[in-house]
PDB file of C-alpha atoms in Angstrom:
ATOM      1  CA  UNK W   2       1.119  93.655  79.520  1.00 93.00           C
ATOM      2  CA  UNK W   3       4.193  92.391  77.703  1.00 97.00           C
ATOM      3  CA  UNK W   4       4.882  93.524  74.156  1.00 98.00           C
ATOM      4  CA  UNK W   5       3.900  90.064  72.921  1.00 98.00           C
ATOM      5  CA  UNK W   6       0.585  90.255  74.784  1.00 98.00           C
ATOM      6  CA  UNK W   7      -0.001  93.777  73.479  1.00 98.00           C
ATOM      7  CA  UNK W   8       0.693  92.778  69.885  1.00 98.00           C
ATOM      8  CA  UNK W   9      -1.490  89.679  70.084  1.00 98.00           C
ATOM      9  CA  UNK W  10      -4.332  91.675  71.671  1.00 98.00           C
ATOM     10  CA  UNK W  11      -4.137  94.288  68.911  1.00 98.00           C
ATOM     11  CA  UNK W  12      -4.103  91.576  66.254  1.00 98.00           C
ATOM     12  CA  UNK W  13      -7.082  89.936  67.933  1.00 98.00           C
ATOM     13  CA  UNK W  14      -8.881  93.304  67.703  1.00 98.00           C
ATOM     14  CA  UNK W  15      -8.425  92.991  63.905  1.00 96.00           C
ATOM     15  CA  UNK W  16      -5.520  95.363  63.433  1.00 98.00           C
ATOM     16  CA  UNK W  17      -3.189  93.997  60.772  1.00 97.00           C
ATOM     17  CA  UNK W  18      -0.155  91.934  61.675  1.00 97.00           C
ATOM     18  CA  UNK W  19       2.197  94.804  60.817  1.00 98.00           C
ATOM     19  CA  UNK W  20       0.185  97.249  62.920  1.00 98.00           C
ATOM     20  CA  UNK W  21       0.085  94.887  65.887  1.00 98.00           C
ATOM     21  CA  UNK W  22       3.852  94.351  65.948  1.00 98.00           C
ATOM     22  CA  UNK W  23       4.817  97.956  65.246  1.00 98.00           C
ATOM     23  CA  UNK W  24       2.359  99.460  67.717  1.00 98.00           C
ATOM     24  CA  UNK W  25       3.698  97.237  70.510  1.00 98.00           C
ATOM     25  CA  UNK W  26       7.017  99.123  70.224  1.00 98.00           C
ATOM     26  CA  UNK W  27       6.038 102.517  68.788  1.00 97.00           C
ATOM     27  CA  UNK W  28       5.575 104.248  72.143  1.00 96.00           C
ATOM     28  CA  UNK W  29       9.246 103.611  72.912  1.00 96.00           C
ATOM     29  CA  UNK W  30      10.070 105.894  69.977  1.00 95.00           C
ATOM     30  CA  UNK W  31       7.634 108.679  70.796  1.00 96.00           C
ATOM     31  CA  UNK W  32       4.862 107.589  68.443  1.00 96.00           C
ATOM     32  CA  UNK W  33       1.256 107.399  69.568  1.00 96.00           C
ATOM     33  CA  UNK W  34      -1.000 104.505  68.617  1.00 94.00           C
ATOM     34  CA  UNK W  35      -2.795 106.383  65.813  1.00 96.00           C
ATOM     35  CA  UNK W  36       0.450 107.363  64.099  1.00 97.00           C
ATOM     36  CA  UNK W  37       1.833 103.853  64.540  1.00 97.00           C
ATOM     37  CA  UNK W  38      -1.261 102.399  62.881  1.00 97.00           C
ATOM     38  CA  UNK W  39      -1.009 104.813  59.954  1.00 97.00           C
ATOM     39  CA  UNK W  40       2.688 104.136  59.366  1.00 97.00           C
ATOM     40  CA  UNK W  41       2.450 100.347  59.536  1.00 97.00           C
ATOM     41  CA  UNK W  42      -1.001  99.819  58.027  1.00 96.00           C
ATOM     42  CA  UNK W  43       0.025  99.341  54.385  1.00 96.00           C
ATOM     43  CA  UNK W  44       2.389  96.496  55.248  1.00 97.00           C
ATOM     44  CA  UNK W  45      -0.281  94.015  56.377  1.00 93.00           C
ATOM     45  CA  UNK W  46      -1.033  90.982  54.248  1.00 92.00           C
ATOM     46  CA  UNK W  47       2.441  90.903  52.804  1.00 95.00           C
ATOM     47  CA  UNK W  48       2.235  94.533  51.672  1.00 95.00           C
ATOM     48  CA  UNK W  49      -1.215  93.624  50.315  1.00 91.00           C
ATOM     49  CA  UNK W  50       0.411  91.311  47.762  1.00 94.00           C
ATOM     50  CA  UNK W  51       1.385  88.238  49.789  1.00 95.00           C
ATOM     51  CA  UNK W  52       5.048  89.235  49.814  1.00 97.00           C
ATOM     52  CA  UNK W  53       7.073  89.797  52.991  1.00 98.00           C
ATOM     53  CA  UNK W  54       4.949  89.034  56.055  1.00 98.00           C
ATOM     54  CA  UNK W  55       3.421  92.097  57.667  1.00 97.00           C
ATOM     55  CA  UNK W  56       4.490  91.006  61.147  1.00 98.00           C
ATOM     56  CA  UNK W  57       8.063  90.876  59.888  1.00 98.00           C
ATOM     57  CA  UNK W  58       7.638  94.258  58.164  1.00 98.00           C
ATOM     58  CA  UNK W  59       6.367  95.790  61.402  1.00 98.00           C
ATOM     59  CA  UNK W  60       9.472  94.522  63.178  1.00 98.00           C
ATOM     60  CA  UNK W  61      11.723  95.899  60.438  1.00 97.00           C
ATOM     61  CA  UNK W  62      10.153  99.349  60.823  1.00 97.00           C
ATOM     62  CA  UNK W  63      11.048  99.204  64.524  1.00 97.00           C
ATOM     63  CA  UNK W  64      14.635  98.310  63.636  1.00 96.00           C
ATOM     64  CA  UNK W  65      14.775 101.387  61.412  1.00 93.00           C
ATOM     65  CA  UNK W  66      13.602 103.585  64.263  1.00 93.00           C
ATOM     66  CA  UNK W  67      16.032 101.977  66.666  1.00 93.00           C
ATOM     67  CA  UNK W  68      19.234 101.888  64.622  1.00 87.00           C
ATOM     68  CA  UNK W  69      18.988 104.237  61.655  1.00 78.00           C
ATOM     69  CA  UNK W  70      20.491 107.687  61.904  1.00 72.00           C
ATOM     70  CA  UNK W  71      18.701 110.667  60.437  1.00 71.00           C
ATOM     71  CA  UNK W  72      21.702 112.313  58.823  1.00 75.00           C
ATOM     72  CA  UNK W  73      22.410 111.807  55.108  1.00 78.00           C
ATOM     73  CA  UNK W  74      25.059 109.179  54.542  1.00 74.00           C
ATOM     74  CA  UNK W  75      24.893 107.853  58.120  1.00 70.00           C
ATOM     75  CA  UNK W  76      26.957 104.884  56.998  1.00 82.00           C
ATOM     76  CA  UNK W  77      27.602 103.212  60.369  1.00 84.00           C
ATOM     77  CA  UNK W  78      23.933 103.383  61.327  1.00 85.00           C
ATOM     78  CA  UNK W  79      22.882 102.198  57.879  1.00 86.00           C
ATOM     79  CA  UNK W  80      25.178  99.180  58.061  1.00 88.00           C
ATOM     80  CA  UNK W  81      24.056  98.343  61.599  1.00 89.00           C
ATOM     81  CA  UNK W  82      20.404  98.592  60.573  1.00 91.00           C
ATOM     82  CA  UNK W  83      20.986  96.326  57.592  1.00 92.00           C
ATOM     83  CA  UNK W  84      22.788  93.785  59.789  1.00 94.00           C
ATOM     84  CA  UNK W  85      19.894  93.646  62.243  1.00 96.00           C
ATOM     85  CA  UNK W  86      17.309  93.472  59.445  1.00 97.00           C
ATOM     86  CA  UNK W  87      19.107  90.450  57.974  1.00 98.00           C
ATOM     87  CA  UNK W  88      19.218  88.824  61.426  1.00 98.00           C
ATOM     88  CA  UNK W  89      15.511  89.533  61.921  1.00 98.00           C
ATOM     89  CA  UNK W  90      14.589  88.037  58.571  1.00 98.00           C
ATOM     90  CA  UNK W  91      16.776  84.962  59.112  1.00 98.00           C
ATOM     91  CA  UNK W  92      15.418  84.205  62.560  1.00 98.00           C
ATOM     92  CA  UNK W  93      11.840  84.804  61.420  1.00 98.00           C
ATOM     93  CA  UNK W  94      12.316  82.448  58.466  1.00 98.00           C
ATOM     94  CA  UNK W  95      13.738  79.823  60.821  1.00 98.00           C
ATOM     95  CA  UNK W  96      10.728  80.161  63.120  1.00 98.00           C
ATOM     96  CA  UNK W  97       8.002  80.328  60.456  1.00 98.00           C
ATOM     97  CA  UNK W  98       9.562  78.387  57.577  1.00 98.00           C
ATOM     98  CA  UNK W  99       9.319  81.348  55.184  1.00 98.00           C
ATOM     99  CA  UNK W 100       9.244  85.138  55.141  1.00 98.00           C
ATOM    100  CA  UNK W 101       6.531  85.771  52.570  1.00 98.00           C
ATOM    101  CA  UNK W 102       2.883  85.792  53.582  1.00 97.00           C
ATOM    102  CA  UNK W 103       1.749  83.607  50.672  1.00 97.00           C
ATOM    103  CA  UNK W 104       4.444  81.011  51.410  1.00 98.00           C
ATOM    104  CA  UNK W 105       3.618  80.914  55.120  1.00 98.00           C
ATOM    105  CA  UNK W 106      -0.118  80.582  54.485  1.00 98.00           C
ATOM    106  CA  UNK W 107       0.096  78.358  51.425  1.00 97.00           C
ATOM    107  CA  UNK W 108      -2.348  80.619  49.547  1.00 97.00           C
ATOM    108  CA  UNK W 109      -1.742  83.290  46.929  1.00 96.00           C
ATOM    109  CA  UNK W 110      -2.533  86.368  48.959  1.00 95.00           C
ATOM    110  CA  UNK W 111      -2.199  88.620  45.921  1.00 94.00           C
ATOM    111  CA  UNK W 112      -5.564  87.390  44.639  1.00 94.00           C
ATOM    112  CA  UNK W 113      -9.111  87.719  45.902  1.00 94.00           C
ATOM    113  CA  UNK W 114      -9.431  83.932  45.675  1.00 96.00           C
ATOM    114  CA  UNK W 115      -6.319  83.347  47.780  1.00 95.00           C
ATOM    115  CA  UNK W 116      -7.425  85.817  50.426  1.00 93.00           C
ATOM    116  CA  UNK W 117     -10.873  84.216  50.534  1.00 96.00           C
ATOM    117  CA  UNK W 118      -9.374  80.728  50.841  1.00 96.00           C
ATOM    118  CA  UNK W 119      -7.147  81.912  53.697  1.00 96.00           C
ATOM    119  CA  UNK W 120     -10.188  83.387  55.415  1.00 95.00           C
ATOM    120  CA  UNK W 121     -12.303  80.258  54.870  1.00 97.00           C
ATOM    121  CA  UNK W 122      -9.542  78.033  56.280  1.00 97.00           C
ATOM    122  CA  UNK W 123      -8.985  80.423  59.233  1.00 96.00           C
ATOM    123  CA  UNK W 124      -5.281  80.596  58.425  1.00 97.00           C
ATOM    124  CA  UNK W 125      -5.083  83.815  60.434  1.00 95.00           C
ATOM    125  CA  UNK W 126      -5.504  81.824  63.636  1.00 96.00           C
ATOM    126  CA  UNK W 127      -3.252  78.979  62.551  1.00 96.00           C
ATOM    127  CA  UNK W 128      -0.369  81.028  61.111  1.00 98.00           C
ATOM    128  CA  UNK W 129      -0.745  84.781  61.551  1.00 98.00           C
ATOM    129  CA  UNK W 130      -0.981  84.814  65.334  1.00 98.00           C
ATOM    130  CA  UNK W 131       2.270  82.808  65.539  1.00 98.00           C
ATOM    131  CA  UNK W 132       3.868  85.215  63.035  1.00 98.00           C
ATOM    132  CA  UNK W 133       2.987  88.168  65.267  1.00 98.00           C
ATOM    133  CA  UNK W 134       4.222  86.386  68.378  1.00 98.00           C
ATOM    134  CA  UNK W 135       7.493  85.269  66.775  1.00 98.00           C
ATOM    135  CA  UNK W 136       8.178  88.675  65.235  1.00 98.00           C
ATOM    136  CA  UNK W 137       7.822  90.423  68.603  1.00 98.00           C
ATOM    137  CA  UNK W 138       9.900  87.866  70.482  1.00 98.00           C
ATOM    138  CA  UNK W 139      12.699  87.832  67.905  1.00 98.00           C
ATOM    139  CA  UNK W 140      12.727  91.618  67.791  1.00 98.00           C
ATOM    140  CA  UNK W 141      12.925  91.865  71.582  1.00 98.00           C
ATOM    141  CA  UNK W 142      15.841  89.442  71.586  1.00 97.00           C
ATOM    142  CA  UNK W 143      17.683  91.405  68.906  1.00 96.00           C
ATOM    143  CA  UNK W 144      17.140  94.746  70.652  1.00 96.00           C
ATOM    144  CA  UNK W 145      18.356  93.276  73.925  1.00 95.00           C
ATOM    145  CA  UNK W 146      21.506  91.847  72.330  1.00 89.00           C
ATOM    146  CA  UNK W 147      23.199  95.146  71.562  1.00 71.00           C
TER     147      UNK W 147
END
C-alpha cells in the first residue's frame, strides 16, 4: 500500500485526519501505530477547535521528526524545519483553499452545532478525505525534494 492509500484507509476506519496522515509515516521514524495515534490524536478536527487542519498538523509533526535536531539551539535544523513547514502550509492552502478546518468545511468546528452540521452534510467525505490525500502527497513531495 502507498502512504496515501494507508492514510485514507486509516481515515476510513474513523481515525482522525491527523492520525491518518501521521501514522502513514510514523514507522519510518521508529514509532509504532499505537504511539503514532497517541501523539497525533489531539490534532484532529483543527486541534478540536476548527483551527489548523488535522491532516496538515499530522504532516507538520512528520516534518519535525524528519528535520528537527534534538540538541538545544539546533539552529540549522530549526530553520530548515521552519522552511519546510511554511512550504507545507502554502502548498496545502493552494490545494484546499485554506488551512483551517472551519474555513475548509465552511462550518464553525469549535461548536457542537458546527460539528453536527458538518456531520449532517457529510463534509468529512467531501472535504476531509481530500485533505488527508493532499497532505500526504504534498509531504511526500517535500521529503523527496531534499
